[in-house]
Coordinates of C-alpha atoms and ligand atoms in Angstrom, one line a residue:
R1 CA 4.2 -249.6 -6.9
E2 CA 3.4 -251.9 -9.9
D3 CA -0.1 -253.3 -9.3
L4 CA -3.2 -251.1 -9.1
Y5 CA -4.9 -253.6 -6.8
G6 CA -3.9 -254.8 -3.3
R7 CA -1.7 -253.2 -0.8
S8 CA 2.1 -252.6 -0.6
N9 CA 3.0 -252.3 3.0
D10 CA 5.7 -249.8 3.6
M11 CA 6.7 -249.2 7.2
G12 CA 4.2 -246.6 8.5
F13 CA 6.8 -244.0 9.0
S14 CA 8.7 -244.4 5.8
G15 CA 8.3 -244.2 2.0
A16 CA 6.8 -241.8 -0.5
L17 CA 3.7 -240.0 0.6
S18 CA 1.1 -240.8 -2.0
F19 CA -2.5 -241.0 -0.7
L20 CA -3.0 -244.3 1.1
R21 CA 0.2 -245.6 -0.6
R22 CA -1.6 -245.8 -3.9
K23 CA 0.4 -245.6 -7.2
Y24 CA 1.2 -242.0 -8.2
T25 CA 0.1 -241.9 -11.8
R26 CA -1.8 -239.9 -14.5
D27 CA -2.4 -243.1 -16.4
L28 CA -6.1 -243.9 -15.9
T29 CA -6.1 -247.3 -17.7
G30 CA -7.8 -249.9 -15.5
V31 CA -8.4 -247.3 -12.7
D32 CA -11.7 -247.1 -10.8
V33 CA -11.0 -244.2 -8.6
A34 CA -8.6 -241.3 -8.9
V35 CA -7.7 -239.2 -5.8
T36 CA -6.5 -235.7 -6.6
G37 CA -5.2 -232.9 -4.4
I38 CA -6.2 -229.3 -4.9
P39 CA -3.7 -227.1 -3.1
F40 CA -5.8 -223.9 -3.5
D41 CA -6.6 -221.5 -0.6
S42 CA -7.0 -218.1 -2.4
A43 CA -10.7 -217.9 -1.4
T44 CA -10.0 -218.2 2.3
S45 CA -11.7 -215.4 4.4
N46 CA -9.8 -216.0 7.7
R47 CA -6.7 -218.1 8.2
P48 CA -5.0 -219.4 5.1
G49 CA -3.1 -222.7 4.9
A50 CA -5.5 -225.2 3.3
R51 CA -3.1 -225.3 0.3
F52 CA -1.0 -227.6 2.5
G53 CA -4.1 -229.9 3.0
P54 CA -3.3 -232.5 0.3
R55 CA 0.2 -232.9 1.5
G56 CA -0.9 -233.2 5.2
I57 CA -3.6 -235.7 4.3
R58 CA -1.2 -237.8 2.2
A59 CA 1.2 -238.0 5.1
A60 CA -1.5 -238.8 7.7
S61 CA -3.1 -241.4 5.3
T62 CA -0.1 -243.7 5.8
E63 CA -1.5 -244.3 9.2
V64 CA -4.6 -245.9 7.8
A65 CA -3.2 -247.5 4.7
S66 CA -2.2 -251.0 5.8
L67 CA -5.0 -252.6 7.9
D68 CA -8.6 -253.4 7.0
G69 CA -10.8 -250.6 8.4
F70 CA -13.2 -251.0 11.3
P71 CA -15.9 -252.2 11.1
F72 CA -15.7 -253.3 7.5
N73 CA -13.1 -256.0 7.8
F74 CA -12.3 -256.2 4.1
N75 CA -9.6 -254.7 1.9
P76 CA -11.2 -252.1 -0.3
F77 CA -8.3 -252.3 -2.7
D78 CA -9.1 -255.9 -3.5
H79 CA -12.2 -254.6 -5.2
L80 CA -11.2 -251.1 -6.3
S81 CA -8.2 -249.9 -8.2
V82 CA -7.4 -246.5 -6.7
V83 CA -4.6 -244.2 -7.8
D84 CA -3.2 -240.9 -6.5
Y85 CA -3.5 -238.7 -9.5
G86 CA -1.3 -235.9 -8.0
D87 CA -2.4 -232.3 -7.6
V88 CA -4.1 -229.7 -9.7
D89 CA -1.5 -227.2 -11.1
Y90 CA -2.4 -223.5 -11.3
T91 CA -0.7 -220.1 -11.1
P92 CA -1.0 -219.1 -7.4
G93 CA -1.2 -215.4 -8.4
K94 CA -4.2 -215.9 -10.6
P95 CA -7.0 -217.5 -8.6
E96 CA -9.5 -217.0 -11.4
D97 CA -7.3 -219.3 -13.6
G98 CA -7.2 -221.7 -10.7
L99 CA -10.9 -222.3 -11.0
S100 CA -10.8 -223.1 -14.7
E101 CA -7.8 -225.3 -14.1
I102 CA -9.6 -227.2 -11.4
E103 CA -12.7 -227.7 -13.6
K104 CA -10.5 -228.8 -16.6
H105 CA -8.4 -231.2 -14.4
A106 CA -11.6 -232.8 -12.9
G107 CA -13.1 -233.0 -16.4
I108 CA -10.3 -235.1 -17.7
I109 CA -10.8 -237.7 -14.9
L110 CA -14.6 -237.7 -15.3
A111 CA -14.5 -237.9 -19.1
A112 CA -12.5 -241.1 -18.7
G113 CA -15.4 -242.5 -16.7
K114 CA -13.6 -242.6 -13.4
T115 CA -14.8 -241.7 -9.9
L116 CA -13.1 -238.6 -8.6
I117 CA -12.2 -237.9 -5.0
S118 CA -10.8 -234.4 -4.4
V119 CA -8.8 -233.3 -1.4
G120 CA -8.7 -229.5 -0.8
G121 CA -7.8 -226.8 -0.6
D122 CA -10.4 -224.3 0.7
H123 CA -14.1 -225.0 0.1
F124 CA -14.3 -222.8 -3.0
V125 CA -12.8 -225.7 -5.0
T126 CA -16.2 -227.4 -4.7
L127 CA -17.8 -224.9 -7.2
P128 CA -15.6 -225.9 -10.2
L129 CA -15.8 -229.5 -9.1
L130 CA -19.6 -229.3 -9.2
R131 CA -19.5 -227.7 -12.6
A132 CA -17.3 -230.6 -13.9
H133 CA -19.5 -233.3 -12.3
H134 CA -22.7 -231.6 -13.6
K135 CA -21.5 -232.1 -17.2
H136 CA -21.5 -235.9 -16.6
H137 CA -24.3 -236.4 -14.1
G138 CA -26.7 -233.5 -14.6
K139 CA -28.3 -231.8 -11.6
M140 CA -27.3 -233.4 -8.3
A141 CA -28.4 -233.6 -4.7
L142 CA -25.8 -232.1 -2.4
V143 CA -25.0 -233.7 1.0
H144 CA -22.9 -231.0 2.8
F145 CA -21.1 -231.3 6.1
D146 CA -20.0 -228.0 7.4
A147 CA -20.2 -225.4 10.3
H148 CA -21.2 -222.9 7.6
T149 CA -23.9 -222.9 5.0
D150 CA -21.6 -221.3 2.4
T151 CA -24.7 -219.8 0.8
Y152 CA -23.7 -216.1 1.4
P153 CA -24.5 -214.0 -1.6
N154 CA -21.3 -212.8 -3.2
D155 CA -21.2 -212.1 -6.9
H156 CA -17.9 -210.2 -7.0
E157 CA -15.3 -212.2 -5.1
I158 CA -13.6 -215.6 -5.0
D159 CA -14.8 -216.4 -1.5
H160 CA -15.2 -219.8 0.2
G161 CA -18.5 -218.8 1.8
C162 CA -20.6 -218.5 -1.4
M163 CA -20.4 -221.7 -3.5
F164 CA -23.8 -222.9 -2.5
Y165 CA -25.3 -219.5 -3.4
H166 CA -23.9 -219.9 -6.9
A167 CA -24.4 -223.7 -7.4
P168 CA -28.2 -223.7 -7.4
K169 CA -28.3 -220.5 -9.5
E170 CA -26.2 -222.3 -12.1
G171 CA -28.5 -225.3 -11.9
L172 CA -25.8 -227.6 -10.7
I173 CA -27.6 -228.8 -7.6
D174 CA -31.1 -229.0 -6.4
P175 CA -31.4 -227.4 -2.9
A176 CA -34.9 -229.0 -2.5
H177 CA -33.0 -232.4 -2.5
S178 CA -30.0 -231.2 -0.6
I179 CA -29.1 -231.2 3.1
Q180 CA -26.5 -229.5 5.3
I181 CA -25.3 -231.1 8.5
G182 CA -23.4 -229.5 11.4
I183 CA -24.3 -225.9 10.7
R184 CA -23.6 -223.5 13.6
T185 CA -23.2 -220.1 12.1
E186 CA -25.6 -217.5 10.8
Y187 CA -28.4 -218.5 8.4
K188 CA -32.0 -217.4 8.0
K189 CA -34.2 -220.4 8.4
D190 CA -37.2 -219.1 6.4
S191 CA -35.2 -217.9 3.4
H192 CA -33.0 -221.0 3.3
E193 CA -33.8 -223.6 0.6
F194 CA -31.5 -226.4 1.9
Q195 CA -32.6 -228.7 4.7
V196 CA -30.4 -228.0 7.7
I197 CA -29.6 -230.3 10.6
D198 CA -27.7 -227.9 12.7
A199 CA -24.8 -228.9 14.9
A200 CA -26.9 -228.8 18.1
E201 CA -29.6 -231.1 16.6
A202 CA -26.9 -233.3 15.0
N203 CA -25.2 -233.7 18.4
D204 CA -28.5 -234.7 20.1
L205 CA -29.9 -237.0 17.4
P206 CA -28.7 -240.6 17.0
A207 CA -26.7 -241.2 13.8
K208 CA -29.5 -243.4 12.4
E209 CA -32.0 -240.5 12.5
I210 CA -29.6 -238.3 10.6
I211 CA -29.1 -241.1 8.1
K212 CA -32.8 -241.4 7.5
S213 CA -33.2 -237.6 7.0
I214 CA -30.4 -237.7 4.4
Q215 CA -31.9 -240.7 2.6
S216 CA -35.4 -239.2 2.4
R217 CA -34.1 -235.8 1.3
V218 CA -31.9 -236.9 -1.6
G219 CA -34.1 -239.8 -2.8
D220 CA -32.8 -241.3 -6.1
M221 CA -30.8 -238.4 -7.3
P222 CA -27.1 -238.6 -8.0
V223 CA -25.4 -237.3 -4.8
Y224 CA -22.4 -235.1 -4.6
L225 CA -20.9 -235.2 -1.0
T226 CA -18.8 -232.3 0.2
F227 CA -17.2 -232.5 3.6
D228 CA -15.8 -229.3 5.1
I229 CA -13.6 -230.5 8.0
D230 CA -14.8 -227.6 10.2
C231 CA -18.1 -229.6 10.5
L232 CA -16.1 -231.4 13.2
D233 CA -15.6 -229.7 16.5
P234 CA -12.2 -227.9 16.9
A235 CA -11.4 -230.7 19.5
Y236 CA -11.5 -233.2 16.6
A237 CA -10.3 -230.8 13.8
P238 CA -8.3 -227.8 15.1
G239 CA -6.3 -227.5 11.9
T240 CA -8.7 -225.5 9.8
G241 CA -9.1 -221.9 8.7
T242 CA -12.4 -221.0 10.4
P243 CA -13.0 -223.3 13.4
V244 CA -16.3 -223.0 15.3
V245 CA -16.9 -224.6 18.7
G246 CA -19.9 -226.8 19.3
G247 CA -19.3 -229.1 16.4
M248 CA -19.7 -232.8 15.7
S249 CA -17.4 -235.7 16.7
T250 CA -15.4 -237.8 14.3
D251 CA -17.3 -240.9 15.5
K252 CA -20.7 -239.4 14.7
V253 CA -19.8 -238.4 11.1
L254 CA -18.1 -241.8 10.4
K255 CA -21.3 -243.5 11.5
I256 CA -23.4 -241.3 9.3
L257 CA -21.2 -241.9 6.3
R258 CA -21.3 -245.7 6.9
G259 CA -25.1 -245.4 7.0
V260 CA -25.5 -243.8 3.6
K261 CA -23.4 -246.4 1.8
D262 CA -26.3 -247.3 -0.5
L263 CA -26.8 -243.8 -1.9
N264 CA -25.7 -243.1 -5.4
I265 CA -22.7 -240.9 -4.4
I266 CA -21.1 -239.9 -7.7
G267 CA -18.6 -237.3 -6.3
F268 CA -16.8 -236.6 -3.1
D269 CA -14.5 -233.9 -1.7
L270 CA -12.9 -233.2 1.6
V271 CA -11.8 -229.6 2.1
E272 CA -10.4 -227.0 4.5
V273 CA -7.8 -229.1 6.3
A274 CA -5.1 -226.5 7.1
P275 CA -2.1 -228.4 8.6
P276 CA -0.3 -225.2 9.9
Y277 CA -2.9 -225.0 12.7
D278 CA -3.1 -228.7 13.3
H279 CA -1.8 -230.6 16.4
A280 CA -0.4 -234.1 16.3
D281 CA -2.0 -234.5 12.8
V282 CA -5.5 -234.8 14.4
T283 CA -7.2 -232.9 11.5
S284 CA -5.2 -234.5 8.7
L285 CA -5.9 -238.0 10.1
A286 CA -9.6 -237.2 10.4
G287 CA -9.6 -236.0 6.8
A288 CA -7.7 -239.1 5.5
S289 CA -10.1 -241.4 7.5
I290 CA -13.2 -239.7 6.1
V291 CA -12.0 -240.1 2.5
L292 CA -11.1 -243.7 3.3
E293 CA -14.7 -244.2 4.6
Y294 CA -15.9 -243.2 1.1
L295 CA -13.6 -245.7 -0.5
Y296 CA -15.2 -248.4 1.8
I297 CA -18.6 -247.3 0.5
L298 CA -17.4 -247.7 -3.1
G299 CA -15.7 -251.0 -2.3
H300 CA -18.9 -252.2 -0.6
Q301 CA -21.0 -251.2 -3.7
K302 CA -18.5 -252.9 -6.1
Q303 CA -18.5 -256.0 -4.0
G304 CA -22.3 -256.1 -4.4
Ligands
MN1 MN1 -17.4 -224.7 3.9
MN2 MN1 -16.9 -224.3 7.1

């Protein structure tokens, strides 16, 4: 691939597997958005396998690389130059090093003034990503899609259930302007600082009501959006480490993302896709499509 703009239409089933057929490069000249993979799953508490997430999502992304997405009907790559920056490199036997490597890797892209989209990996990768984004954007509002709050107090382990216990303590995010959507596992309502729209409520509410809640919660703050694929019901995302029944549909979350297109979303990650438990690429395709939705948001903003 030569040009950073436009599309190159390989046959869907052929060719090299970069994300959405973008140029594979670490040259950030003229780049608006860098997509990077983080094949890290050492913080997994149940089933490992999210280290294969970036590879699975790249493969599935070829399915949505060539046509204008519904309902946007424009080519985001006419407005945005997007590259596949490749994966974070770390020593698998040293997960502590992995965290500093992720932060350093993200820092290079952010210091160049580029928008970063990260594809996990287990959800723990969001903590070093928040640290890297905080250096450039200050304290952020978090919009968090997940079956789990990931606020469990754990000071001693690398554990993908505790990032949002640490992030407010480190001053990276403001829970008073943050919201979690799709939760359906243990949390104590009265001692929980984040607003929660649990999965049962989210399934009953129309998307536009959820959009309004997100907008009024985050206000004008810079927003970091983190999407744990297990927010989706296992029917829509079986390929993940800790599936929980009673989740949201892909349709609902895409509508919500479309609805928040005017928020100042400065960072985005999609985590916990574990292809070894997937069927027919359902989960990887959902992951690729959710990331693409964010690219449409950016394309819409750049279009003006
Ligand atoms: Mn999570
Ligand atoms: Mn989760």
